């Protein structure tokens, strides 16, 4: 998974379908979810791009993307935000469902 | 945060079950165990642990359980059923697997309540939050609203003031009244970054991409007002997680599982502990206490039940089950008489049930007065004598057919 920050964010999300996993050190659920997202990246990495963004140091960037809660999994299509999944009870299966919509 | 609605989901009972030599499996939905406690940043109300994080304490619980041989399995329970024999139970997992067991301890905890007001779902992750630890960083120098007034609402508000510009608590009660306990209330009132709107509820959460305000309603006057805010933290209580069990297990009016003083539910051999149960105080320490009780009770249940199945229900020869109590002189005498009689009837076996220790069997067979003797053949009760006289005892050796 590609590590995003304010330098490369616009460039990496500009083309195709991109999944961004917004996470933070103090978000336990984020850290728990990460291995599942990495597993999804293994499985679907050929078709869509998987990225992660640590909000520490990138808070303003996250807020500019209208992300103000963790965990947040945001999908971009050609640079446009198209889907935003969020919440403590977010499950890997929900993420995979959205991925399937875009790889079909 | 130091407390109230945090529970050690599961971990607590594993230890004792394994110490009692039972084979124990702990089923956890998440990769990391610990439930609500695992999302709590500061924990300072667990005895002996002066300060730790929620995940830190849960990690210790896990290691402790591992040391005693508890096995772990990741999965979500979709349903539980009791077998025809009343003893074996089946656990159905969401991925279609089925597990068979003799006793179950439910420790599924509770999850934050979702009010379902307009904007709540839409702005999830965009200004609506249920976890201060997760999201506080976003609100540095910004204004937030906290909905609720219980211990969790107050503790999370105090935590947020370390980062945010201002917290406004929306409280449904009259001025000066919070649901939180006295210590928490004093903390809230003493904090000059916390303001209050009394007698009010949130009608809607509004915004454009991100939250920019809430619409409040005064429940006394009916008046509504807009309040500008950058975020809304919802702490309006929790909902017990009982979806998989609600057809089988008796719940109270609010949906919490009813248990007796052994943490047993209405179904023998199924126990419940922690936040999911109907109880006075929901903390990690009370959940752990419940776990200890349930573990010992479950151990006792399995041992007693196995003994009964083996000695009585599966016996090839007739069994005379004597329900007695060591405190009753008559019942001691009765056992002696029966034992003397079995010399003449060597195919008959006597099994004693101490009703003081094993109320469960007495309840199942509706034995209200002791001593009582029940004659079983092929697992079926054939005859019952309550407080029998010496002459009646002969009947027991001829069964009901004579």
Short mmCIF file of C-alpha atoms in Angstrom, two decimals:
data_model
loop_
_atom_site.label_atom_id
_atom_site.label_comp_id
_atom_site.label_asym_id
_atom_site.label_seq_id
_atom_site.Cartn_x
_atom_site.Cartn_y
_atom_site.Cartn_z
CA UNK A 1 0.00 0.00 0.00
CA UNK A 2 1.24 3.47 -0.89
CA UNK A 3 1.83 5.85 2.01
CA UNK A 4 0.17 9.21 1.26
CA UNK A 5 1.00 12.71 2.51
CA UNK A 6 0.33 16.25 1.36
CA UNK A 7 3.09 16.06 -1.26
CA UNK A 8 1.84 13.03 -3.17
CA UNK A 9 -1.90 12.89 -2.33
CA UNK A 10 -3.28 14.69 -5.41
CA UNK A 11 -0.99 12.84 -7.79
CA UNK A 12 -1.65 9.35 -6.42
CA UNK A 13 -5.44 9.75 -6.35
CA UNK A 14 -5.78 11.48 -9.72
CA UNK A 15 -6.40 8.46 -11.95
CA UNK A 16 -8.49 5.30 -11.86
CA UNK A 17 -10.07 3.90 -8.72
CA UNK A 18 -8.11 4.53 -5.53
CA UNK A 19 -8.88 3.33 -2.00
CA UNK A 20 -7.45 5.46 0.83
CA UNK A 21 -7.35 4.08 4.36
CA UNK A 22 -7.31 7.07 6.74
CA UNK A 23 -5.89 5.98 10.09
CA UNK A 24 -4.19 7.25 13.22
CA UNK A 25 -2.05 5.97 16.10
CA UNK A 26 -4.77 6.62 18.66
CA UNK A 27 -7.45 4.81 16.65
CA UNK A 28 -7.44 1.19 17.85
CA UNK A 29 -10.08 0.11 15.37
CA UNK A 30 -7.96 1.52 12.51
CA UNK A 31 -4.95 -0.55 13.52
CA UNK A 32 -7.13 -3.61 13.85
CA UNK A 33 -8.62 -3.09 10.41
CA UNK A 34 -5.29 -2.43 8.67
CA UNK A 35 -4.25 -6.10 8.17
CA UNK A 36 -7.63 -6.79 6.58
CA UNK A 37 -7.21 -3.86 4.21
CA UNK A 38 -3.71 -5.11 3.39
CA UNK A 39 -5.20 -8.53 2.59
CA UNK A 40 -7.72 -6.85 0.28
CA UNK A 41 -4.81 -5.01 -1.37
CA UNK A 42 -3.18 -8.38 -2.07
CA UNK A 43 -6.37 -9.63 -3.63
CA UNK A 44 -7.54 -6.60 -5.62
CA UNK A 45 -4.31 -4.61 -5.97
CA UNK A 46 -4.11 -5.31 -9.70
CA UNK A 47 -7.40 -3.60 -10.37
CA UNK A 48 -7.50 -0.69 -7.95
CA UNK A 49 -4.82 1.27 -6.15
CA UNK A 50 -4.55 0.90 -2.36
CA UNK A 51 -3.18 3.77 -0.26
CA UNK A 52 -3.04 4.70 3.41
CA UNK A 53 -2.85 8.05 5.11
CA UNK A 54 -1.76 8.60 8.70
CA UNK A 55 -3.67 11.65 9.90
CA UNK A 56 -0.86 12.65 12.27
CA UNK A 57 0.77 15.54 10.44
CA UNK A 58 -1.85 15.34 7.69
CA UNK A 59 -4.89 16.49 9.61
CA UNK A 60 -5.65 19.44 7.33
CA UNK A 61 -5.28 17.26 4.27
CA UNK A 62 -7.78 14.77 5.74
CA UNK A 63 -10.21 17.55 6.61
CA UNK A 64 -9.92 18.98 3.12
CA UNK A 65 -11.05 15.52 1.97
CA UNK A 66 -14.01 15.86 4.35
CA UNK A 67 -12.65 13.18 6.63
CA UNK A 68 -13.17 13.99 10.31
CA UNK A 69 -13.54 10.58 11.86
CA UNK A 70 -11.62 7.33 12.02
CA UNK A 71 -11.50 4.77 10.70
CA UNK A 72 -12.41 6.14 7.28
CA UNK A 73 -12.05 4.28 4.00
CA UNK A 74 -12.52 6.66 1.08
CA UNK A 75 -12.77 5.71 -2.59
CA UNK A 76 -11.71 8.08 -5.38
CA UNK A 77 -12.48 7.72 -9.05
CA UNK A 78 -10.33 9.86 -11.34
CA UNK A 79 -9.68 12.23 -8.44
CA UNK A 80 -13.32 12.51 -7.37
CA UNK A 81 -14.39 11.28 -3.93
CA UNK A 82 -17.07 8.67 -4.67
CA UNK A 83 -17.55 6.68 -1.46
CA UNK A 84 -16.81 7.22 2.24
CA UNK A 85 -17.08 4.35 4.74
CA UNK A 86 -16.59 5.18 8.39
CA UNK A 87 -17.25 4.04 11.92
CA UNK A 88 -16.05 1.88 14.73
CA UNK A 89 -18.11 -1.12 13.56
CA UNK A 90 -16.90 -0.95 9.94
CA UNK A 91 -16.19 -4.50 8.75
CA UNK A 92 -13.79 -5.75 6.05
CA UNK A 93 -16.77 -7.34 4.24
CA UNK A 94 -18.35 -3.89 3.76
CA UNK A 95 -15.13 -2.58 2.25
CA UNK A 96 -14.89 -5.59 -0.05
CA UNK A 97 -18.49 -5.05 -1.21
CA UNK A 98 -17.62 -1.54 -2.38
CA UNK A 99 -14.39 -2.75 -4.01
CA UNK A 100 -16.38 -5.33 -5.98
CA UNK A 101 -18.57 -2.56 -7.41
CA UNK A 102 -15.49 -0.98 -8.94
CA UNK A 103 -13.63 -4.04 -10.19
CA UNK A 104 -16.62 -5.52 -12.03
CA UNK B 1 -11.32 7.60 30.33
CA UNK B 2 -11.88 6.12 33.72
CA UNK B 3 -14.94 4.06 33.40
CA UNK B 4 -18.54 3.30 33.40
CA UNK B 5 -19.60 1.58 30.24
CA UNK B 6 -16.45 -0.33 29.50
CA UNK B 7 -16.33 -4.05 29.64
CA UNK B 8 -13.73 -6.70 29.18
CA UNK B 9 -15.57 -8.52 26.49
CA UNK B 10 -14.94 -12.14 27.02
CA UNK B 11 -11.44 -12.22 28.42
CA UNK B 12 -12.44 -12.38 32.01
CA UNK B 13 -14.05 -15.77 32.16
CA UNK B 14 -11.52 -17.67 30.13
CA UNK B 15 -8.97 -17.85 32.93
CA UNK B 16 -11.08 -19.53 35.51
CA UNK B 17 -12.70 -21.97 33.13
CA UNK B 18 -9.34 -23.38 32.22
CA UNK B 19 -8.16 -23.46 35.80
CA UNK B 20 -11.16 -25.69 36.42
CA UNK B 21 -9.70 -28.08 33.80
CA UNK B 22 -12.51 -27.48 31.33
CA UNK B 23 -11.65 -27.04 27.71
CA UNK B 24 -12.40 -23.40 26.99
CA UNK B 25 -12.82 -21.65 23.67
CA UNK B 26 -13.16 -17.89 23.45
CA UNK B 27 -14.92 -16.62 20.33
CA UNK B 28 -14.08 -13.01 19.48
CA UNK B 29 -15.48 -11.10 16.56
CA UNK B 30 -12.61 -8.66 16.26
CA UNK B 31 -8.95 -9.40 15.58
CA UNK B 32 -8.08 -7.75 18.85
CA UNK B 33 -10.10 -8.66 21.88
CA UNK B 34 -11.31 -6.34 24.59
CA UNK B 35 -14.51 -4.84 23.26
CA UNK B 36 -15.31 -1.31 24.39
CA UNK B 37 -12.40 -1.34 26.81
CA UNK B 38 -9.96 -1.72 23.92
CA UNK B 39 -11.01 1.70 22.56
CA UNK B 40 -10.53 3.46 25.89
CA UNK B 41 -7.39 5.55 26.22
CA UNK B 42 -6.99 5.84 29.97
CA UNK B 43 -8.09 3.32 32.53
CA UNK B 44 -7.66 4.00 36.20
CA UNK B 45 -10.49 2.21 37.99
CA UNK B 46 -9.32 -1.40 37.80
CA UNK B 47 -7.92 -2.45 41.18
CA UNK B 48 -4.18 -3.04 41.26
CA UNK B 49 -3.70 -1.25 37.95
CA UNK B 50 -2.95 2.32 38.90
CA UNK B 51 -2.86 3.48 35.33
CA UNK B 52 -2.95 1.71 32.01
CA UNK B 53 -4.60 2.04 28.63
CA UNK B 54 -7.68 0.01 27.76
CA UNK B 55 -5.85 -2.01 25.08
CA UNK B 56 -2.94 -2.50 27.51
CA UNK B 57 -5.13 -4.06 30.17
CA UNK B 58 -6.93 -6.22 27.60
CA UNK B 59 -3.58 -7.51 26.38
CA UNK B 60 -2.77 -8.62 29.93
CA UNK B 61 -6.14 -10.35 30.14
CA UNK B 62 -5.38 -12.18 26.95
CA UNK B 63 -1.93 -13.35 28.06
CA UNK B 64 -3.41 -14.49 31.35
CA UNK B 65 -6.07 -16.54 29.54
CA UNK B 66 -3.45 -18.00 27.19
CA UNK B 67 -1.31 -19.08 30.12
CA UNK B 68 -4.16 -21.29 31.30
CA UNK B 69 -4.73 -22.87 27.92
CA UNK B 70 -7.77 -20.93 26.70
CA UNK B 71 -8.10 -21.27 22.94
CA UNK B 72 -9.17 -18.35 20.75
CA UNK B 73 -11.24 -18.35 17.62
CA UNK B 74 -12.26 -15.40 15.49
CA UNK B 75 -15.91 -15.40 14.49
CA UNK B 76 -19.32 -13.84 14.94
CA UNK B 77 -22.03 -15.84 16.66
CA UNK B 78 -25.24 -15.88 14.62
CA UNK B 79 -27.33 -18.10 16.87
CA UNK B 80 -27.37 -20.53 19.78
CA UNK B 81 -29.58 -23.57 20.31
CA UNK B 82 -30.10 -26.14 23.02
CA UNK B 83 -29.99 -29.81 21.98
CA UNK B 84 -32.81 -32.30 22.65
CA UNK B 85 -31.02 -33.67 25.68
CA UNK B 86 -31.06 -30.19 27.26
CA UNK B 87 -27.36 -30.56 27.96
CA UNK B 88 -25.50 -29.99 24.71
CA UNK B 89 -25.65 -26.60 23.05
CA UNK B 90 -24.94 -25.56 19.49
CA UNK B 91 -23.33 -22.30 18.47
CA UNK B 92 -23.89 -21.21 14.90
CA UNK B 93 -21.28 -18.82 13.49
CA UNK B 94 -21.96 -16.27 10.77
CA UNK B 95 -19.63 -18.17 8.42
CA UNK B 96 -21.85 -21.31 8.73
CA UNK B 97 -19.56 -23.20 11.06
CA UNK B 98 -21.24 -24.96 13.98
CA UNK B 99 -19.65 -25.56 17.37
CA UNK B 100 -20.91 -28.01 19.99
CA UNK B 101 -20.48 -27.36 23.68
CA UNK B 102 -21.92 -28.10 27.11
CA UNK B 103 -21.96 -24.61 28.53
CA UNK B 104 -21.89 -21.09 27.09
CA UNK B 105 -20.89 -17.81 28.71
CA UNK B 106 -22.22 -14.79 26.82
CA UNK B 107 -20.00 -11.71 27.09
CA UNK B 108 -20.97 -9.75 24.00
CA UNK B 109 -21.11 -6.39 25.74
CA UNK B 110 -22.85 -3.31 24.47
CA UNK B 111 -22.29 -0.88 21.60
CA UNK B 112 -22.87 2.89 21.46
CA UNK B 113 -26.50 3.83 20.90
CA UNK B 114 -27.32 5.41 17.56
CA UNK B 115 -30.19 7.92 17.81
CA UNK B 116 -31.11 7.84 14.13
CA UNK B 117 -31.63 11.61 13.86
CA UNK B 118 -31.31 13.36 10.48
CA UNK B 119 -27.66 13.86 9.51
CA UNK B 120 -26.33 11.32 12.03
CA UNK B 121 -25.63 8.63 9.47
CA UNK B 122 -24.80 10.99 6.62
CA UNK B 123 -22.04 12.79 8.54
CA UNK B 124 -20.49 9.70 10.11
CA UNK B 125 -16.73 10.22 9.81
CA UNK B 126 -17.40 13.78 8.64
CA UNK B 127 -18.15 15.37 11.98
CA UNK B 128 -20.31 12.79 13.77
CA UNK B 129 -18.29 10.61 16.14
CA UNK B 130 -18.83 7.98 18.82
CA UNK B 131 -15.18 7.75 19.89
CA UNK B 132 -13.32 10.71 21.38
CA UNK B 133 -10.00 8.84 21.52
CA UNK B 134 -10.20 8.07 17.80
CA UNK B 135 -11.21 11.50 16.56
CA UNK B 136 -10.16 14.16 19.07
CA UNK B 137 -7.11 15.12 16.97
CA UNK B 138 -9.32 16.42 14.16
CA UNK B 139 -10.89 18.99 16.46
CA UNK B 140 -7.80 20.83 17.69
CA UNK B 141 -8.86 24.42 18.46
CA UNK B 142 -12.37 23.74 17.12
CA UNK B 143 -15.78 23.72 18.82
CA UNK B 144 -17.62 20.47 19.46
CA UNK B 145 -20.96 19.38 20.84
CA UNK B 146 -21.34 16.38 23.13
CA UNK B 147 -24.78 14.78 23.28
CA UNK B 148 -25.57 12.98 26.55
CA UNK B 149 -24.86 13.52 30.24
CA UNK B 150 -23.84 10.15 31.70
CA UNK B 151 -20.42 9.21 33.03
CA UNK B 152 -19.11 8.41 29.57
CA UNK B 153 -20.37 11.72 28.12
CA UNK B 154 -18.71 13.68 30.93
CA UNK B 155 -15.43 11.77 30.88
CA UNK B 156 -15.13 12.03 27.10
CA UNK B 157 -15.98 15.76 27.28
CA UNK B 158 -13.21 16.34 29.82
CA UNK B 159 -10.84 14.37 27.57
CA UNK B 160 -11.84 16.47 24.54
CA UNK B 161 -11.13 19.75 26.38
CA UNK B 162 -7.44 18.86 26.28
CA UNK B 163 -7.53 19.38 22.52
CA UNK B 164 -10.58 21.37 21.44
CA UNK B 165 -11.48 25.04 21.92
CA UNK B 166 -14.86 24.43 23.55
CA UNK B 167 -17.24 21.59 24.39
CA UNK B 168 -20.98 22.23 24.59
CA UNK B 169 -22.88 19.45 26.34
CA UNK B 170 -26.48 19.03 25.24
CA UNK B 171 -28.39 17.82 28.30
CA UNK B 172 -32.01 16.72 28.34
CA UNK B 173 -32.46 17.44 32.08
CA UNK B 174 -33.08 20.63 34.06
CA UNK B 175 -30.22 23.01 34.70
CA UNK B 176 -27.56 21.55 36.99
CA UNK B 177 -28.65 17.92 36.59
CA UNK B 178 -26.47 15.35 34.81
CA UNK B 179 -26.85 11.56 34.73
CA UNK B 180 -23.19 11.15 35.65
CA UNK B 181 -22.13 10.38 39.21
CA UNK B 182 -21.17 13.16 41.62
CA UNK B 183 -17.40 13.00 41.03
CA UNK B 184 -17.86 13.24 37.26
CA UNK B 185 -20.41 16.06 37.63
CA UNK B 186 -17.99 18.11 39.71
CA UNK B 187 -15.30 17.58 37.09
CA UNK B 188 -17.63 18.81 34.37
CA UNK B 189 -18.81 21.90 36.26
CA UNK B 190 -15.24 22.83 37.24
CA UNK B 191 -13.97 22.70 33.65
CA UNK B 192 -14.20 26.17 32.08
CA UNK B 193 -14.00 24.77 28.54
CA UNK B 194 -17.31 22.92 29.03
CA UNK B 195 -20.61 24.75 28.51
CA UNK B 196 -24.13 23.38 28.81
CA UNK B 197 -27.43 23.66 26.99
CA UNK B 198 -30.15 22.38 29.35
CA UNK B 199 -33.56 20.80 28.70
CA UNK B 200 -32.57 20.13 25.13
CA UNK B 201 -32.23 17.40 22.52
CA UNK B 202 -30.68 17.40 19.07
CA UNK B 203 -33.26 17.41 16.27
CA UNK B 204 -30.81 17.28 13.39
CA UNK B 205 -27.16 17.46 12.47
CA UNK B 206 -26.46 19.80 9.57
CA UNK B 207 -23.58 20.59 7.29
CA UNK B 208 -22.16 20.67 3.83
CA UNK B 209 -19.63 17.89 3.35
CA UNK B 210 -18.60 18.39 6.97
CA UNK B 211 -20.78 19.16 9.99
CA UNK B 212 -21.27 22.88 10.61
CA UNK B 213 -24.10 22.92 13.12
CA UNK B 214 -26.85 21.24 15.09
CA UNK B 215 -30.53 22.08 15.43
CA UNK B 216 -31.53 21.92 19.09
CA UNK B 217 -35.00 21.65 20.59
CA UNK B 218 -35.90 22.82 24.08
CA UNK B 219 -38.18 20.09 25.36
CA UNK B 220 -39.94 22.44 27.82
CA UNK B 221 -40.72 25.32 25.49
CA UNK B 222 -40.59 23.51 22.16
CA UNK B 223 -38.37 26.27 20.80
CA UNK B 224 -35.65 25.31 18.35
CA UNK B 225 -32.29 26.99 17.87
CA UNK B 226 -29.24 26.54 15.65
CA UNK B 227 -25.86 26.04 17.24
CA UNK B 228 -22.72 26.29 15.12
CA UNK B 229 -20.26 23.45 15.73
CA UNK B 230 -17.48 21.59 13.95
CA UNK B 231 -18.30 18.19 15.37
CA UNK B 232 -20.87 16.16 17.28
CA UNK B 233 -19.86 13.43 19.72
CA UNK B 234 -22.69 11.07 20.62
CA UNK B 235 -22.65 9.46 24.08
CA UNK B 236 -26.29 8.65 24.65
CA UNK B 237 -25.87 5.26 26.25
CA UNK B 238 -25.27 1.82 24.88
CA UNK B 239 -27.27 -1.01 23.38
CA UNK B 240 -26.68 -4.60 24.55
CA UNK B 241 -25.58 -6.97 21.81
CA UNK B 242 -28.07 -9.83 22.03
CA UNK B 243 -29.36 -10.23 18.47
CA UNK B 244 -28.14 -13.84 18.25
CA UNK B 245 -29.80 -14.87 21.52
CA UNK B 246 -33.01 -12.92 21.83
CA UNK B 247 -35.35 -15.79 20.88
CA UNK B 248 -33.84 -18.10 23.47
CA UNK B 249 -32.60 -15.95 26.33
CA UNK B 250 -34.80 -13.88 28.59
CA UNK B 251 -34.09 -10.14 28.46
CA UNK B 252 -35.29 -7.23 30.57
CA UNK B 253 -37.38 -4.38 29.16
CA UNK B 254 -34.28 -2.52 27.97
CA UNK B 255 -32.87 -5.60 26.21
CA UNK B 256 -30.22 -6.64 28.75
CA UNK B 257 -29.87 -10.32 29.67
CA UNK B 258 -31.42 -11.31 32.99
CA UNK B 259 -29.19 -13.48 35.18
CA UNK B 260 -29.37 -15.01 38.64
CA UNK B 261 -26.70 -14.74 41.34
CA UNK B 262 -24.63 -17.37 39.51
CA UNK B 263 -24.81 -15.33 36.28
CA UNK B 264 -27.03 -18.04 34.82
CA UNK B 265 -29.70 -17.05 32.29
CA UNK B 266 -33.15 -18.63 32.04
CA UNK B 267 -31.49 -21.53 30.16
CA UNK B 268 -29.51 -23.94 32.39
CA UNK B 269 -25.86 -23.99 31.37
CA UNK B 270 -26.00 -20.67 29.52
CA UNK B 271 -24.50 -17.80 31.48
CA UNK B 272 -24.03 -14.09 30.75
CA UNK B 273 -21.51 -11.59 32.11
CA UNK B 274 -20.50 -7.96 31.82
CA UNK B 275 -22.20 -5.06 30.02
CA UNK B 276 -24.70 -7.28 28.20
CA UNK B 277 -26.38 -8.22 31.50
CA UNK B 278 -28.97 -6.42 33.57
CA UNK B 279 -26.80 -4.93 36.32
CA UNK B 280 -26.16 -1.90 38.50
CA UNK B 281 -22.60 -0.99 37.51
CA UNK B 282 -20.93 -1.57 34.15
CA UNK B 283 -17.15 -1.44 34.56
CA UNK B 284 -14.26 -3.72 33.69
CA UNK B 285 -13.94 -4.74 37.34
CA UNK B 286 -17.59 -5.78 37.64
CA UNK B 287 -17.40 -7.62 34.32
CA UNK B 288 -14.35 -9.51 35.56
CA UNK B 289 -16.20 -10.37 38.76
CA UNK B 290 -19.14 -11.69 36.73
CA UNK B 291 -16.68 -13.74 34.71
CA UNK B 292 -15.24 -15.40 37.80
CA UNK B 293 -18.71 -16.31 39.06
CA UNK B 294 -19.86 -17.63 35.69
CA UNK B 295 -16.70 -19.69 35.18
CA UNK B 296 -17.10 -21.52 38.48
CA UNK B 297 -20.84 -21.93 37.96
CA UNK B 298 -20.36 -23.27 34.42
CA UNK B 299 -17.75 -25.71 35.70
CA UNK B 300 -20.18 -26.93 38.36
CA UNK B 301 -23.00 -27.19 35.84
CA UNK B 302 -20.98 -29.37 33.45
CA UNK B 303 -19.68 -31.66 36.20
CA UNK B 304 -23.10 -32.17 37.78
CA UNK B 305 -24.80 -32.68 34.47
CA UNK B 306 -22.22 -35.19 33.25
CA UNK B 307 -22.50 -37.13 36.49
CA UNK B 308 -26.31 -37.23 36.23
CA UNK B 309 -26.26 -38.33 32.58
CA UNK B 310 -23.72 -41.05 33.27
CA UNK B 311 -25.07 -42.39 36.54
CA UNK B 312 -28.81 -42.01 35.98
CA UNK B 313 -30.07 -41.26 32.51
CA UNK B 314 -27.75 -43.65 30.66
CA UNK B 315 -27.77 -46.39 33.32
CA UNK B 316 -28.62 -49.89 32.06
CA UNK B 317 -30.04 -50.86 35.44
CA UNK B 318 -32.75 -49.21 37.58
CA UNK B 319 -31.56 -46.21 39.59
CA UNK B 320 -33.01 -44.83 42.81
CA UNK B 321 -32.18 -41.14 43.01
CA UNK B 322 -32.41 -39.84 46.55
CA UNK B 323 -32.84 -36.07 46.86
CA UNK B 324 -31.58 -35.29 50.31
CA UNK B 325 -29.79 -32.82 52.50
CA UNK B 326 -27.08 -33.56 55.05
CA UNK B 327 -28.90 -31.16 57.39
CA UNK B 328 -31.98 -33.41 57.46
CA UNK B 329 -31.64 -36.34 59.87
CA UNK B 330 -34.49 -38.21 58.16
CA UNK B 331 -32.81 -38.17 54.80
CA UNK B 332 -29.57 -39.64 56.18
CA UNK B 333 -31.59 -42.45 57.72
CA UNK B 334 -33.39 -43.03 54.42
CA UNK B 335 -30.18 -43.46 52.46
CA UNK B 336 -28.97 -46.02 55.02
CA UNK B 337 -32.20 -48.01 54.77
CA UNK B 338 -32.10 -48.03 50.97
CA UNK B 339 -28.48 -49.15 50.92
CA UNK B 340 -29.32 -52.06 53.19
CA UNK B 341 -32.19 -53.03 50.90
CA UNK B 342 -30.05 -53.05 47.77
CA UNK B 343 -28.19 -56.03 49.16
CA UNK B 344 -31.29 -58.03 48.24
CA UNK B 345 -31.65 -56.21 44.88
CA UNK B 346 -28.09 -56.01 43.54
CA UNK B 347 -29.21 -54.75 40.09
CA UNK B 348 -30.49 -51.50 41.67
CA UNK B 349 -28.18 -48.54 42.09
CA UNK B 350 -28.55 -45.63 44.50
CA UNK B 351 -27.51 -42.11 43.46
CA UNK B 352 -27.74 -39.29 45.96
CA UNK B 353 -28.44 -35.65 45.08
CA UNK B 354 -27.57 -33.14 47.77
CA UNK B 355 -30.22 -30.48 47.13
CA UNK B 356 -28.26 -27.93 49.11
CA UNK B 357 -25.42 -28.15 46.57
CA UNK B 358 -27.47 -28.98 43.51
CA UNK B 359 -30.66 -26.98 43.42
CA UNK B 360 -30.65 -27.25 39.62
CA UNK B 361 -31.64 -30.93 39.54
CA UNK B 362 -34.21 -30.46 42.28
CA UNK B 363 -35.79 -27.66 40.21
CA UNK B 364 -35.73 -29.69 37.01
CA UNK B 365 -37.58 -32.62 38.59
CA UNK B 366 -39.73 -30.29 40.68
CA UNK B 367 -38.65 -31.83 43.95
CA UNK B 368 -40.02 -29.45 46.57
CA UNK B 369 -39.87 -31.58 49.70
CA UNK B 370 -37.02 -33.77 50.85
CA UNK B 371 -36.19 -36.51 51.29
CA UNK B 372 -37.65 -37.76 48.03
CA UNK B 373 -36.75 -40.89 46.06
CA UNK B 374 -37.20 -41.06 42.27
CA UNK B 375 -36.94 -44.40 40.53
CA UNK B 376 -35.46 -44.16 37.01
CA UNK B 377 -35.46 -46.83 34.34
CA UNK B 378 -33.95 -46.23 30.88
CA UNK B 379 -33.60 -42.56 31.79
CA UNK B 380 -37.31 -42.18 32.56
CA UNK B 381 -38.83 -41.45 35.96
CA UNK B 382 -41.05 -44.43 36.88
CA UNK B 383 -42.04 -43.72 40.45
CA UNK B 384 -41.64 -41.05 43.07
CA UNK B 385 -41.94 -41.28 46.86
CA UNK B 386 -41.86 -38.10 48.94
CA UNK B 387 -40.85 -38.47 52.59
CA UNK B 388 -41.54 -42.21 52.40
CA UNK B 389 -42.27 -44.42 55.41
CA UNK B 390 -40.31 -47.64 55.91
CA UNK B 391 -43.10 -49.85 54.51
CA UNK B 392 -43.40 -47.92 51.24
CA UNK B 393 -39.77 -48.40 50.33
CA UNK B 394 -40.36 -51.88 48.90
CA UNK B 395 -42.31 -50.32 46.01
CA UNK B 396 -39.12 -48.72 44.79
CA UNK B 397 -37.58 -52.07 44.02
CA UNK B 398 -40.47 -53.33 41.96
CA UNK B 399 -40.88 -50.28 39.78
CA UNK B 400 -44.20 -48.91 38.70
CA UNK B 401 -45.23 -52.06 36.87
CA UNK B 402 -45.92 -54.07 40.00
#
